[in-house]
Coordinates of C-alpha atoms in Angstrom, one line a residue:
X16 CA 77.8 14.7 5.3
X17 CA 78.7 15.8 2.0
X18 CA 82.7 16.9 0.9
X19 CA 83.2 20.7 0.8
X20 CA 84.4 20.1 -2.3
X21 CA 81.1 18.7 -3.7
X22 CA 79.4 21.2 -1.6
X23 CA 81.1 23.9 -3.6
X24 CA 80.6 22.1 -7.0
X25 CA 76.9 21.8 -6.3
X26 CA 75.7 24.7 -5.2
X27 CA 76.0 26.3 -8.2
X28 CA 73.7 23.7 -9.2
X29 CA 71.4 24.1 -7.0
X30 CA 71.5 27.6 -7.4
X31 CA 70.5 27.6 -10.8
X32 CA 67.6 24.8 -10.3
X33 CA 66.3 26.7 -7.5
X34 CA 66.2 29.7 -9.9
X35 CA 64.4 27.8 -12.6
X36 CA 61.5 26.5 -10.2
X37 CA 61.0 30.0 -9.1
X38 CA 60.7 31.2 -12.1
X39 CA 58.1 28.6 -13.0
X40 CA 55.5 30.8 -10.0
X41 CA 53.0 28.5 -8.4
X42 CA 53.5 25.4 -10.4
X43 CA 57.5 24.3 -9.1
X44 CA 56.3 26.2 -5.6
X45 CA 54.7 23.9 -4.5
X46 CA 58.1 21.0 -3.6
X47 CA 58.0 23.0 -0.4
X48 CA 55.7 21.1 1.6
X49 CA 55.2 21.0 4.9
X50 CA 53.8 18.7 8.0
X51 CA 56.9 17.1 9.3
X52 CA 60.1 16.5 6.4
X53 CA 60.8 17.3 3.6
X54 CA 63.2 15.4 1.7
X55 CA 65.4 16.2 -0.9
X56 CA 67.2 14.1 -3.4
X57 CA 69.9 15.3 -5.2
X58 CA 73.4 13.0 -6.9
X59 CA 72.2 10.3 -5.0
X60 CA 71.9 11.9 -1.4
X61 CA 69.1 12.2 0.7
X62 CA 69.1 15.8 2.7
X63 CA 66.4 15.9 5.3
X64 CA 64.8 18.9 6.5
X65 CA 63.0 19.7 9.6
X66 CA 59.5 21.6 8.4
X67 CA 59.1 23.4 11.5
X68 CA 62.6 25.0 11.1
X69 CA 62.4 25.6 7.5
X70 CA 58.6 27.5 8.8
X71 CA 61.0 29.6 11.4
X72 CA 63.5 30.6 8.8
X73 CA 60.7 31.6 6.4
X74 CA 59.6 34.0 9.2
X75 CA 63.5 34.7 10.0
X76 CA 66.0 34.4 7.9
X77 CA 68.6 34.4 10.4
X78 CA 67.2 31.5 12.3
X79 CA 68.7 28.6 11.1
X80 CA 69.8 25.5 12.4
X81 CA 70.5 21.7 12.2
X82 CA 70.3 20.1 8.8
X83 CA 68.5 23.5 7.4
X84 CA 71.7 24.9 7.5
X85 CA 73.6 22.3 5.0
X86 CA 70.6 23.2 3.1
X87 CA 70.7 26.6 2.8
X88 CA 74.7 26.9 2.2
X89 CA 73.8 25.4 -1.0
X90 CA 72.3 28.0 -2.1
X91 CA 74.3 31.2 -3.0
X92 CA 72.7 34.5 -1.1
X93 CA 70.5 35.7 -3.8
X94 CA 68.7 32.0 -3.8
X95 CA 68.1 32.3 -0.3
X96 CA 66.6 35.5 -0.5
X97 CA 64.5 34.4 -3.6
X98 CA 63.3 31.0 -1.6
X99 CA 62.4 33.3 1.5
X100 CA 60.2 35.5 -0.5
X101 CA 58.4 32.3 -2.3
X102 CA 57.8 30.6 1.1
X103 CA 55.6 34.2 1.8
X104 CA 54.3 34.8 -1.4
X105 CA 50.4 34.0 -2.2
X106 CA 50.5 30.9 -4.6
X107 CA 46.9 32.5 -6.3
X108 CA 46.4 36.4 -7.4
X109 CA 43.2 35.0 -8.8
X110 CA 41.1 32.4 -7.3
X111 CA 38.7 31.5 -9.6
X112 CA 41.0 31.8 -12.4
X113 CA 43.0 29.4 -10.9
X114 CA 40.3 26.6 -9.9
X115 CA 39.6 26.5 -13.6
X116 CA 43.1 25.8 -13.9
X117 CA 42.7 22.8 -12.0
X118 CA 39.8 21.5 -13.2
X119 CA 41.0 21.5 -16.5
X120 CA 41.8 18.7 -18.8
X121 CA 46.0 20.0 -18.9
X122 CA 45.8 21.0 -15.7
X123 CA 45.1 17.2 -14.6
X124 CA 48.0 16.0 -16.8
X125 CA 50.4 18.8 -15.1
X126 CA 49.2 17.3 -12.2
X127 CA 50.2 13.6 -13.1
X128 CA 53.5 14.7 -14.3
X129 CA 54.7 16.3 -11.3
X130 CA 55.6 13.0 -9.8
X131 CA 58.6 13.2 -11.8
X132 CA 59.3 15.8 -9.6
X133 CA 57.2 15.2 -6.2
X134 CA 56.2 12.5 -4.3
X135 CA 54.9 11.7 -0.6
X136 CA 54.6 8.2 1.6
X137 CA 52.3 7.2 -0.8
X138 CA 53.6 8.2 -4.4
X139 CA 52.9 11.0 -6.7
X140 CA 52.2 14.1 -4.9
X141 CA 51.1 16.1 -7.6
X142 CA 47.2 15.4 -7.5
X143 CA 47.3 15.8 -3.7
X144 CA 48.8 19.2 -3.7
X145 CA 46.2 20.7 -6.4
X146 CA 43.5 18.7 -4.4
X147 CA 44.8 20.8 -0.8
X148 CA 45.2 23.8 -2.7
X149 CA 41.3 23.8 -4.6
X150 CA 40.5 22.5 -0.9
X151 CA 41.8 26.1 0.6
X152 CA 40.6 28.5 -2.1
X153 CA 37.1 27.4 -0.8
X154 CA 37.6 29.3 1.7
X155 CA 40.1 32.0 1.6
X156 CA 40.9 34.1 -1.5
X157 CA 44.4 33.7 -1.1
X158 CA 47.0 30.7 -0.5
X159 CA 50.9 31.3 0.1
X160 CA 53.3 28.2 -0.4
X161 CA 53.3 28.1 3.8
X162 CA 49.9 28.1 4.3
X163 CA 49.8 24.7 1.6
X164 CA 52.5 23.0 3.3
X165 CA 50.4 23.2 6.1
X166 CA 47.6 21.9 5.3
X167 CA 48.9 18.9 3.3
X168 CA 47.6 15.3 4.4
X169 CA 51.1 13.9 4.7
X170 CA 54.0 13.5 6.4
X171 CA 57.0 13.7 4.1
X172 CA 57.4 15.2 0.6
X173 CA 59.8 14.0 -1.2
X174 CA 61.4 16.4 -4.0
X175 CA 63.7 15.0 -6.5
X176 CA 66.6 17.8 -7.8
X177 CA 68.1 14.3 -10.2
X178 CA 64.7 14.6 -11.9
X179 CA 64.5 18.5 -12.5
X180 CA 68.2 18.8 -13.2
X181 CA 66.9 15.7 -16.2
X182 CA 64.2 18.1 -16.9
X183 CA 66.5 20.8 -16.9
X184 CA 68.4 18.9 -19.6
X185 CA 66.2 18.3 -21.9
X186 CA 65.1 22.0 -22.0
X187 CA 68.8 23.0 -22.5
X188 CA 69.2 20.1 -24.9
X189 CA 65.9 21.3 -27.4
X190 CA 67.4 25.2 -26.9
X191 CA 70.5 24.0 -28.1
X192 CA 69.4 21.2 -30.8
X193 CA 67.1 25.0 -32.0
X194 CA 70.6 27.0 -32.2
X195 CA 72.0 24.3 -33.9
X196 CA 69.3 24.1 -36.5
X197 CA 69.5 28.1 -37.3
X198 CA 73.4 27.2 -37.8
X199 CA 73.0 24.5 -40.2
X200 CA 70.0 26.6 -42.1
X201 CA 72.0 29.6 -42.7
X202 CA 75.0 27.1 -44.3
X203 CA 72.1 25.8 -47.1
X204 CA 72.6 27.4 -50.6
X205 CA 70.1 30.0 -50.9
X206 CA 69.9 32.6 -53.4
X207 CA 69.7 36.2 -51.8
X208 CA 65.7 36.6 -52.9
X209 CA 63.9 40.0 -53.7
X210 CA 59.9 40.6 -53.9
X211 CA 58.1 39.6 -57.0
X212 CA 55.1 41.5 -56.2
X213 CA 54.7 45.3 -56.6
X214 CA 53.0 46.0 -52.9
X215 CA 55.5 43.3 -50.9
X216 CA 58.0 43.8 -48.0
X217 CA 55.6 45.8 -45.7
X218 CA 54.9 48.5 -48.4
X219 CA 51.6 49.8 -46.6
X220 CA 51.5 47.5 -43.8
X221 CA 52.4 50.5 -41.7
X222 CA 49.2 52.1 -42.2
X223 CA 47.2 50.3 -39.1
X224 CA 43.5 48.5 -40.5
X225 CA 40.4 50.3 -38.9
X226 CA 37.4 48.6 -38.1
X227 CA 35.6 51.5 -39.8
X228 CA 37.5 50.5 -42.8
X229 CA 34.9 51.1 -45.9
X230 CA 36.2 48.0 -47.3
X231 CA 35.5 46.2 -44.3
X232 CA 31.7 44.2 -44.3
X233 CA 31.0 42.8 -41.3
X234 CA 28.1 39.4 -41.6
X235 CA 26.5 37.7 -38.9
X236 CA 26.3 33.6 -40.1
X237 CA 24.0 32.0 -39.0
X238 CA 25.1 28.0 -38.7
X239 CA 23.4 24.8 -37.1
X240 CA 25.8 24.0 -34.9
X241 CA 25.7 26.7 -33.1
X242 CA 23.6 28.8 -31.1
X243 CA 24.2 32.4 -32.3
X244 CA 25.6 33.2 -35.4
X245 CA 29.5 33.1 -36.8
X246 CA 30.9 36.9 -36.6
X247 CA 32.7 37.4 -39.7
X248 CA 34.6 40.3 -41.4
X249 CA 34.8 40.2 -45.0
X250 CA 37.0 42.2 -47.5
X251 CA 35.5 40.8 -51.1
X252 CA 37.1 41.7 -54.6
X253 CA 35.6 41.9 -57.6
X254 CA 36.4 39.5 -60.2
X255 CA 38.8 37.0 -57.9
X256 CA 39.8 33.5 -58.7
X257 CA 40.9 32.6 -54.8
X258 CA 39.5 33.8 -51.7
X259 CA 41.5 33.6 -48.1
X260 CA 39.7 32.0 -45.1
X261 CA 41.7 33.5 -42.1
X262 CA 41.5 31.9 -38.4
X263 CA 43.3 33.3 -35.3
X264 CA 44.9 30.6 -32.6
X265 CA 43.4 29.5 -29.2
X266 CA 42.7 32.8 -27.2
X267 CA 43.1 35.2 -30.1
X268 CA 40.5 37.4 -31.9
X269 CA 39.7 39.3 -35.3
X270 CA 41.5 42.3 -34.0
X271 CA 45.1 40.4 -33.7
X272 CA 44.9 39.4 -37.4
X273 CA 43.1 42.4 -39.1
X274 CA 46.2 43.5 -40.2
X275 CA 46.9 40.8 -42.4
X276 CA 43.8 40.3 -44.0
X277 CA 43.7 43.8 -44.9
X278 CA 46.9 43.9 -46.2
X279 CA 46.0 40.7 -48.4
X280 CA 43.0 42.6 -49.3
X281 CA 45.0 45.6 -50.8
X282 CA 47.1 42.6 -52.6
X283 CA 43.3 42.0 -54.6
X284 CA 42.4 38.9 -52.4
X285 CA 39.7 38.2 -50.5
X286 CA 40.1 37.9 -47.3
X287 CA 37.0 36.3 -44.5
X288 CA 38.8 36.8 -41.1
X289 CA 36.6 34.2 -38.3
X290 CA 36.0 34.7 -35.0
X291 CA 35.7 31.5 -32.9
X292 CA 33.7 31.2 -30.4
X293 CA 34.0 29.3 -27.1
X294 CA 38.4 29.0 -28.3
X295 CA 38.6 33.2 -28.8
X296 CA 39.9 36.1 -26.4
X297 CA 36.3 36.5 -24.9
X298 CA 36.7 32.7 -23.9
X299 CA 40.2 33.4 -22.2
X300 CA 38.6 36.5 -20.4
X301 CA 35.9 34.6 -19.1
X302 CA 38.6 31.8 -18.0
X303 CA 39.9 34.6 -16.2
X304 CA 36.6 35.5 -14.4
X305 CA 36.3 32.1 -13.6
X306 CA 32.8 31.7 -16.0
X307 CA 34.4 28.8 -17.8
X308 CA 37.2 26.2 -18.1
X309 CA 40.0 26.7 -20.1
X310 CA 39.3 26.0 -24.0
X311 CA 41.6 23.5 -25.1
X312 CA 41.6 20.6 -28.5
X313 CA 37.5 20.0 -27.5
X314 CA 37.0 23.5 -29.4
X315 CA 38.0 21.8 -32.9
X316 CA 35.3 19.6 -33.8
X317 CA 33.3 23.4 -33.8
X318 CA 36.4 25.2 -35.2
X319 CA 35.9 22.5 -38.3
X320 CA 32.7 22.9 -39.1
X321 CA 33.0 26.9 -38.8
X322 CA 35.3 26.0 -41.8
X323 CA 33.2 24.2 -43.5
X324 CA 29.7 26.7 -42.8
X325 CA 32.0 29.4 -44.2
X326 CA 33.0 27.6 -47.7
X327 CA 29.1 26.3 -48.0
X328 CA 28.1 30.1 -47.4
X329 CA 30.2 31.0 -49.9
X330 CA 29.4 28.5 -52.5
X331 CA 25.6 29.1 -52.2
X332 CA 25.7 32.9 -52.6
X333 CA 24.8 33.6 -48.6
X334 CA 27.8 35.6 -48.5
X335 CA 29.2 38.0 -51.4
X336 CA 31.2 36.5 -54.3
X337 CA 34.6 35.4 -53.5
X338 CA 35.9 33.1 -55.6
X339 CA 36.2 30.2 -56.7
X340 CA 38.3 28.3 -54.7
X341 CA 39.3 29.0 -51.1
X342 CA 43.2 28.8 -49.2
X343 CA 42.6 27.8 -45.7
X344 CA 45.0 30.0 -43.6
X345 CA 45.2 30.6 -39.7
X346 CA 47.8 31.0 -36.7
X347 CA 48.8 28.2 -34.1
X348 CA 45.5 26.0 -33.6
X349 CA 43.7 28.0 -36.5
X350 CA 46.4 25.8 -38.5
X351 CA 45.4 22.7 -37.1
X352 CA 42.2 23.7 -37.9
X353 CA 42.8 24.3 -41.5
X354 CA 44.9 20.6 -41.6
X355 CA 42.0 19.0 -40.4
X356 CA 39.1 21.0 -42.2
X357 CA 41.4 19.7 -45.4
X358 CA 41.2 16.3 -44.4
X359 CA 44.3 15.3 -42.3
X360 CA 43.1 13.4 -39.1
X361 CA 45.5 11.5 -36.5
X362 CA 47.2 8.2 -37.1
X363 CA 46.9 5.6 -34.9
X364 CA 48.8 5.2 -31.7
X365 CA 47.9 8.9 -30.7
X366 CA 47.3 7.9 -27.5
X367 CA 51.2 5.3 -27.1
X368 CA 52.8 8.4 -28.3
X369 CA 51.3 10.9 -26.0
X370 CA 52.0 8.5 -22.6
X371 CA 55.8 9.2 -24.1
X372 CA 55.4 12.4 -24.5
X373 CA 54.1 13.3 -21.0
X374 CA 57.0 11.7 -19.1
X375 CA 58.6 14.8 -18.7
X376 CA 56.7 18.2 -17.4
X377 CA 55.1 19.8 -20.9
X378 CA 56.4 23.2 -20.0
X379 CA 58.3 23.6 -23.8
X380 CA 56.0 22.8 -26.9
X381 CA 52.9 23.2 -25.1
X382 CA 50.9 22.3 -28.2
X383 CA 51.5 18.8 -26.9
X384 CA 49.0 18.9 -24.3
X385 CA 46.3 20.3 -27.0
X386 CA 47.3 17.2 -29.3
X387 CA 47.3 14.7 -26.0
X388 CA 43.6 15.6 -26.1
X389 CA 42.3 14.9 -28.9
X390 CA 41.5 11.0 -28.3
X391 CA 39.2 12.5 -25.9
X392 CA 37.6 14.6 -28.7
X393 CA 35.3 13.5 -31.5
X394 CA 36.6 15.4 -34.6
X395 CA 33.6 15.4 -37.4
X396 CA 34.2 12.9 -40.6
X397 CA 36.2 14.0 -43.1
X398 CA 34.2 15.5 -45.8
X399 CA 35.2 18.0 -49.0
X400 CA 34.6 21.3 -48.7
X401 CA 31.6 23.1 -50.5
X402 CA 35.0 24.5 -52.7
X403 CA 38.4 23.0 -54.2
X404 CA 41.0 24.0 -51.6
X405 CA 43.5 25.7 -53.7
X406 CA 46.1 25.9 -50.6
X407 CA 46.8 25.6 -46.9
X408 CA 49.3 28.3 -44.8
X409 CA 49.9 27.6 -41.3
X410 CA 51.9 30.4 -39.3
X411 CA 53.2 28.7 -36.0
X412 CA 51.6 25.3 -36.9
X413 CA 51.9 22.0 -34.8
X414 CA 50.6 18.1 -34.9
X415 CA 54.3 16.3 -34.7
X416 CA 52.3 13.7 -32.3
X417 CA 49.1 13.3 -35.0
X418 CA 50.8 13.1 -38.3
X419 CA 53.7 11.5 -36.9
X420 CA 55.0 9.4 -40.1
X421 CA 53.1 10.6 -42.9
X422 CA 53.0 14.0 -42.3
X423 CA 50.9 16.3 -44.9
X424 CA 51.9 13.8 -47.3
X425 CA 48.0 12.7 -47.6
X426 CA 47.3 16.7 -48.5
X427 CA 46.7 16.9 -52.5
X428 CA 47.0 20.5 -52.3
X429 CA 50.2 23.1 -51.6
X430 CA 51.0 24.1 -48.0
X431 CA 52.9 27.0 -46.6
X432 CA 54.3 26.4 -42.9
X433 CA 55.7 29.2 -41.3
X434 CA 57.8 29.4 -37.7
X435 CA 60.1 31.5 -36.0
X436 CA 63.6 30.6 -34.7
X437 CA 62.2 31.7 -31.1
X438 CA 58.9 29.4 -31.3
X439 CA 59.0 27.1 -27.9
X440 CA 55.5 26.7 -28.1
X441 CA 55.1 24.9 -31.4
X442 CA 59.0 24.5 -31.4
X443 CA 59.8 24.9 -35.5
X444 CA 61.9 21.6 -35.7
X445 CA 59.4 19.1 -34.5
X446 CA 55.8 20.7 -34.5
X447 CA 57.0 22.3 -38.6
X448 CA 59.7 20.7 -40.2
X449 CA 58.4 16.8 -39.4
X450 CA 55.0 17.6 -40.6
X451 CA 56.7 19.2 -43.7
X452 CA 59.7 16.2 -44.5
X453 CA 57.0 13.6 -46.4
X454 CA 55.4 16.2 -48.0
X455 CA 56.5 15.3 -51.5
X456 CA 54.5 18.2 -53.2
X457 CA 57.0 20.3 -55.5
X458 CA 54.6 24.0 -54.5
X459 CA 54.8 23.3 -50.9
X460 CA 56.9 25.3 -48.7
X461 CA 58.6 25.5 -45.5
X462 CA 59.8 29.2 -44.3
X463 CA 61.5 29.7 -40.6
X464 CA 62.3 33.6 -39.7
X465 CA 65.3 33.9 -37.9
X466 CA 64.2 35.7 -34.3
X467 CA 60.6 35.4 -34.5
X468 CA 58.2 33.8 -32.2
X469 CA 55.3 32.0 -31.4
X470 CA 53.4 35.6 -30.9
X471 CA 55.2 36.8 -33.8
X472 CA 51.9 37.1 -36.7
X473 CA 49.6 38.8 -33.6
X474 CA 49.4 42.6 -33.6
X475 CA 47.6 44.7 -31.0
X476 CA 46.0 48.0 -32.5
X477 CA 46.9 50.9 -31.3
X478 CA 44.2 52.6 -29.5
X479 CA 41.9 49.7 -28.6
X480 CA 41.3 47.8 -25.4
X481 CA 44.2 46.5 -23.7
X482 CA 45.5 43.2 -24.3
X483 CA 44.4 40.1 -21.9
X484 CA 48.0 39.0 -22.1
X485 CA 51.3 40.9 -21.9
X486 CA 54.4 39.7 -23.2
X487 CA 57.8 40.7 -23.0
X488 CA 60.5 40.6 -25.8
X489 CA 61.5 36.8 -24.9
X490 CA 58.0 36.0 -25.9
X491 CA 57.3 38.7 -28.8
X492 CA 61.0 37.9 -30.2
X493 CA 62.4 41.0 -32.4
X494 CA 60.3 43.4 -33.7
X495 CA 57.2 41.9 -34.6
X496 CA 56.4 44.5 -37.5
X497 CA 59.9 44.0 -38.9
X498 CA 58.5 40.3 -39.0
X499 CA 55.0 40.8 -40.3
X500 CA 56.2 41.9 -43.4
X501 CA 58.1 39.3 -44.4
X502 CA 55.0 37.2 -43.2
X503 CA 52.7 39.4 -45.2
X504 CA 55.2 39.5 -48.1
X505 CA 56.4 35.7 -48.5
X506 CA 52.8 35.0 -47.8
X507 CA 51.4 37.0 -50.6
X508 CA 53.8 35.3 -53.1
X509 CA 52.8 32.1 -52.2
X510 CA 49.5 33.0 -53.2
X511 CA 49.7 34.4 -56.0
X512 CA 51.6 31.3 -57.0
X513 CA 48.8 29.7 -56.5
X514 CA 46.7 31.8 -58.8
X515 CA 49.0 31.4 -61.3
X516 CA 49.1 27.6 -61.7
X517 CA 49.6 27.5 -65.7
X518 CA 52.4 29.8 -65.8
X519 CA 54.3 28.0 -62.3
X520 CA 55.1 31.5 -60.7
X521 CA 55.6 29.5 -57.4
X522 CA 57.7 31.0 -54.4
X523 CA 61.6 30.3 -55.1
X524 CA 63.6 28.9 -52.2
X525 CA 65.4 31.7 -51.1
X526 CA 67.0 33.9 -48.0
X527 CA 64.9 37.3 -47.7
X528 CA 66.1 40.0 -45.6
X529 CA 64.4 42.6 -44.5
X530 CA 65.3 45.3 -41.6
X531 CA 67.7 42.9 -40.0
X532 CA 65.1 40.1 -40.0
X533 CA 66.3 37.0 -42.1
X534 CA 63.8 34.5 -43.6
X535 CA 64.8 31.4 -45.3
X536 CA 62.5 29.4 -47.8
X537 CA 62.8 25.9 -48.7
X538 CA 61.2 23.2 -50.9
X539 CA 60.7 20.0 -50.1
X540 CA 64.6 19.0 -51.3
X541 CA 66.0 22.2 -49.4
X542 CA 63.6 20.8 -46.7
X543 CA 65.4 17.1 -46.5
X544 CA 69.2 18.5 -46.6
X545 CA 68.7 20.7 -43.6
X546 CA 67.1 18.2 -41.7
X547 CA 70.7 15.8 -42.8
X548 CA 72.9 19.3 -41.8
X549 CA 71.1 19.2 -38.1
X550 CA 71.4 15.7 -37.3
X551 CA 75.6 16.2 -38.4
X552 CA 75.3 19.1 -36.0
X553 CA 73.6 17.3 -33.2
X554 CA 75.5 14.2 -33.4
X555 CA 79.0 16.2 -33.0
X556 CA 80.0 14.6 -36.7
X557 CA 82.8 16.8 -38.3
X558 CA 81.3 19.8 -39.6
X559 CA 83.0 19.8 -42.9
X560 CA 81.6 16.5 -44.0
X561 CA 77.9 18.3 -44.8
X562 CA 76.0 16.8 -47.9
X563 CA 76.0 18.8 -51.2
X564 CA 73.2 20.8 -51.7
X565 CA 71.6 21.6 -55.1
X566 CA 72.9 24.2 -57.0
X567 CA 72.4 27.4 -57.4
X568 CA 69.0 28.9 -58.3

């Protein structure tokens, strides 16, 4: 029997872990197995529960007995009554949305992983309980967390509170390692900046982009290695030196990103917005149907030579005049894309660095299970593109596992990596600022926006069919249009940096502020002494003892 004492101290522990799992839906439901035991493990103690009582309680929260009661006192009376209503709650809202889940090549990993977490008799319990669970939606549209303890083949589950409490941890760890990084960026000597350009800051990004645009061409490409042809929109200009090729992420379509290609378009650039197929939002709806599996890092062998179709188009007159030279630009894995239609490919050891990476549940920087993929995937050779590549800008970018050391170091052109202080999808520190450290290229430039997000470049349009995906203001972070014109803005200046390559007209490091939204820009230098200021932070050192940055500009 435990001490009072430590019965106090923990259960506000346990509390708080139990609150996690729950809010984790189906996944962290399923430690509450059933059969005969289940055991958990928590400080070193073993507390075994009767299944059959835990069953009664579920039905009756006021039957309670034996062990089950320990148990439960843990908990404070708001956990209890969340853990009676997950032991009734269906598991699946959508079943075949869910068996595509399962079958899926993250779905498996998931599955491995929970035996960090779960384990029965005979080891990791996390294939076994999405094998029972695919093994009941064959027969019932619906599964609750009681109905699955039921039917799994074993006797005892074993779930380990040490290992989510490790979990737990690290998650407060990387929050905290982020805060610390914002901290230590705001201390760097920036110069207060102010646009260079005439249209910047959002001047007419209010006006929201109609498909009916007259501007706006739309071309059907045909391409070999694909069935039906590329859907592009096209804004040309007359007379342009550099033309934008602009790519949504995994699950995201034309409509998301129209507003920046227009507004790039009223800045006199071209502008080809792509639609993917097979990795865009009609993929994701048909996931949802239960049509197809979940698109994942196989999509980017096509999503590469889209790139390349595009640029040869161009080049060869099947599409009007754009330019001469082409900037490869796209969100989240339309920046991976770009990376790897420039040349960049993975270094060796991918797959040593991934079995690390995977120890713990990939819940926070998800993009690790797309680059855990790729050894399975055959990405195309490297080739040139039909054009010089004048530039590459990623919003939201990731590939800390593939260019682990060298970074875009073997990149001869500019980049422009953008991420948000809210980002725990492509988290900015390691999926951004490590790809950007070796970069030694004096144009290049890192920007983070203070309260932005992975979702942060994405905006619905007003009026047109509702969005596959809701998200709240945890996952939007402040308000987006606020952010999209400092996108569209520092964006913009980067480019025309580019175009101006005789009279070096590149994007000063700076702090830009607009509407309460902060963005900070940093070269390659700026780049290095943050990265110095957040390992003083993180290691506790004295705070006063930060390196001397450059002086002013």
């Amino acid at each position: 029997m435990v001490e009072p004492t430590r019965l106090r101290r923990r259960r506000a522990l346990s509390s708080s872990l139990l609150a996690g799992v729950l809010s984790l839906g189906s996944l962290l439901a399923l430690p509450l197995r059933a059969a005969e035991q289940l055991d958990i493990h928590l400080d070193g103690l073993d507390l075994p529960l009767n299944l059959a009582e835990l069953e009664r309680w579920s039905r009756d929260p006021l039957a309670r007995s034996g062990e089950l009661t320990v148990w439960l006192n843990l908990l404070d009376p708001q956990s209890q009554e969340q853990l009676h209503r997950l032991l009734n709650v269906s598991l699946v809202q959508q079943r075949s949305f869910t068996q595509q889940m399962m079958r899926s090549w993250a779905g498996q990993r998931v599955a491995e992983e929970l035996g960090v977490l779960l384990s029965t008799e005979n080891g990791n319990a996390g294939p076994l309980v999405l094998s029972t669970l695919n093994t009941l939606l064959k027969d019932q549209q619906q599964v609750t967390v009681m109905e699955l303890m039921r039917a799994l083949p074993a006797r005892q589950l074993t779930i380990n509170l040490d290992g989510l409490q490790q979990l737990a941890r690290g998650w407060r760890q990387q929050l905290s390692d982020q805060e610390a990084a914002l901290q230590a960026l705001q201390t760097l000597p920036l110069p207060q900046g102010t646009p260079l350009l005439p249209l910047s800051d959002g001047v007419l990004l209010e006006r929201q982009p109609s498909p009916a645009d007259r501007a706006l061409q739309r071309w059907r490409l045909p391409v070999p290695h694909r069935q039906q042809p590329l859907e592009l929109e096209l804004w040309p200009v007359q007379g342009a030196k550099t033309w934008v090729l602009l790519m949504p992420g995994l699950g995201g379509s034309t409509d998301q990103l129209r507003w920046l290609a227009q507004a790039l378009h009223e800045r006199n650039w071209p502008v080809v917005l792509l639609d993917h197929p097979g990795s865009n939002e009609l993929a994701v709806r048909e996931l949802v149907q239960g049509r197809r599996l979940p698109p994942g890092a196989e999509t980017l062998p096509g999503r590469v030579q889209d790139l390349q179709a595009v640029v040869a188009a161009a080049q060869a007159g099947g599409l009007p005049k754009l330019g001469q030279r082409v900037v490869l630009m796209g969100h989240s894995l339309g920046g991976l894309t770009s990376l790897l239609a420039a040349g960049l490919r993975p270094e060796p050891g991918l797959q040593r660095r991934c079995k690390r990476s995977l120890a713990d549940l990939p819940l926070i920087n998800l993009s690790r299970l797309l680059q855990c993929q790729l050894p399975e995937v055959a990405l195309p050779p490297v080739q040139p593109l039909a054009q010089p590549i004048a530039g590459v800008v990623t919003f939201n970018g990731f590939g800390s596992l593939l260019f682990p050391h060298r970074g875009l170091r073997d990149l001869d052109v500019p980049v422009f990596m953008l991420g948000g202080s809210l980002d725990l999808i492509t988290p900015p520190l390691s999926e951004q600022l490590r790809l950007f450290l070796p970069d030694p290229n004096p144009r290049s430039r890192l920007v983070l926006l203070e309260g932005a997000s992975h979702f942060s470049p994405v905006r619905m349009q007003a009026g047109g069919e509702a969005p596959l995906f809701k998200f709240g203001e945890e996952w939007v972070g402040v308000d987006p249009t606020r952010v999209q014109n400092l996108i569209l803005s520092l964006s913009s200046e980067f480019l025309w940096g580019l175009d101006q390559p005789g009279l070096r007209r590149d994007l000063p490091p700076q702090r830009r502020d607009l509407g309460g939204v902060s963005a900070y820009v940093l070269d390659h230098d700026l780049a290095k002494i943050w990265q110095t200021r957040i390992e003083v932070r993180t290691s506790r050192a004295d705070p006063t003892e930060l390196p001397a940055g450059p002086p002013e500009r």
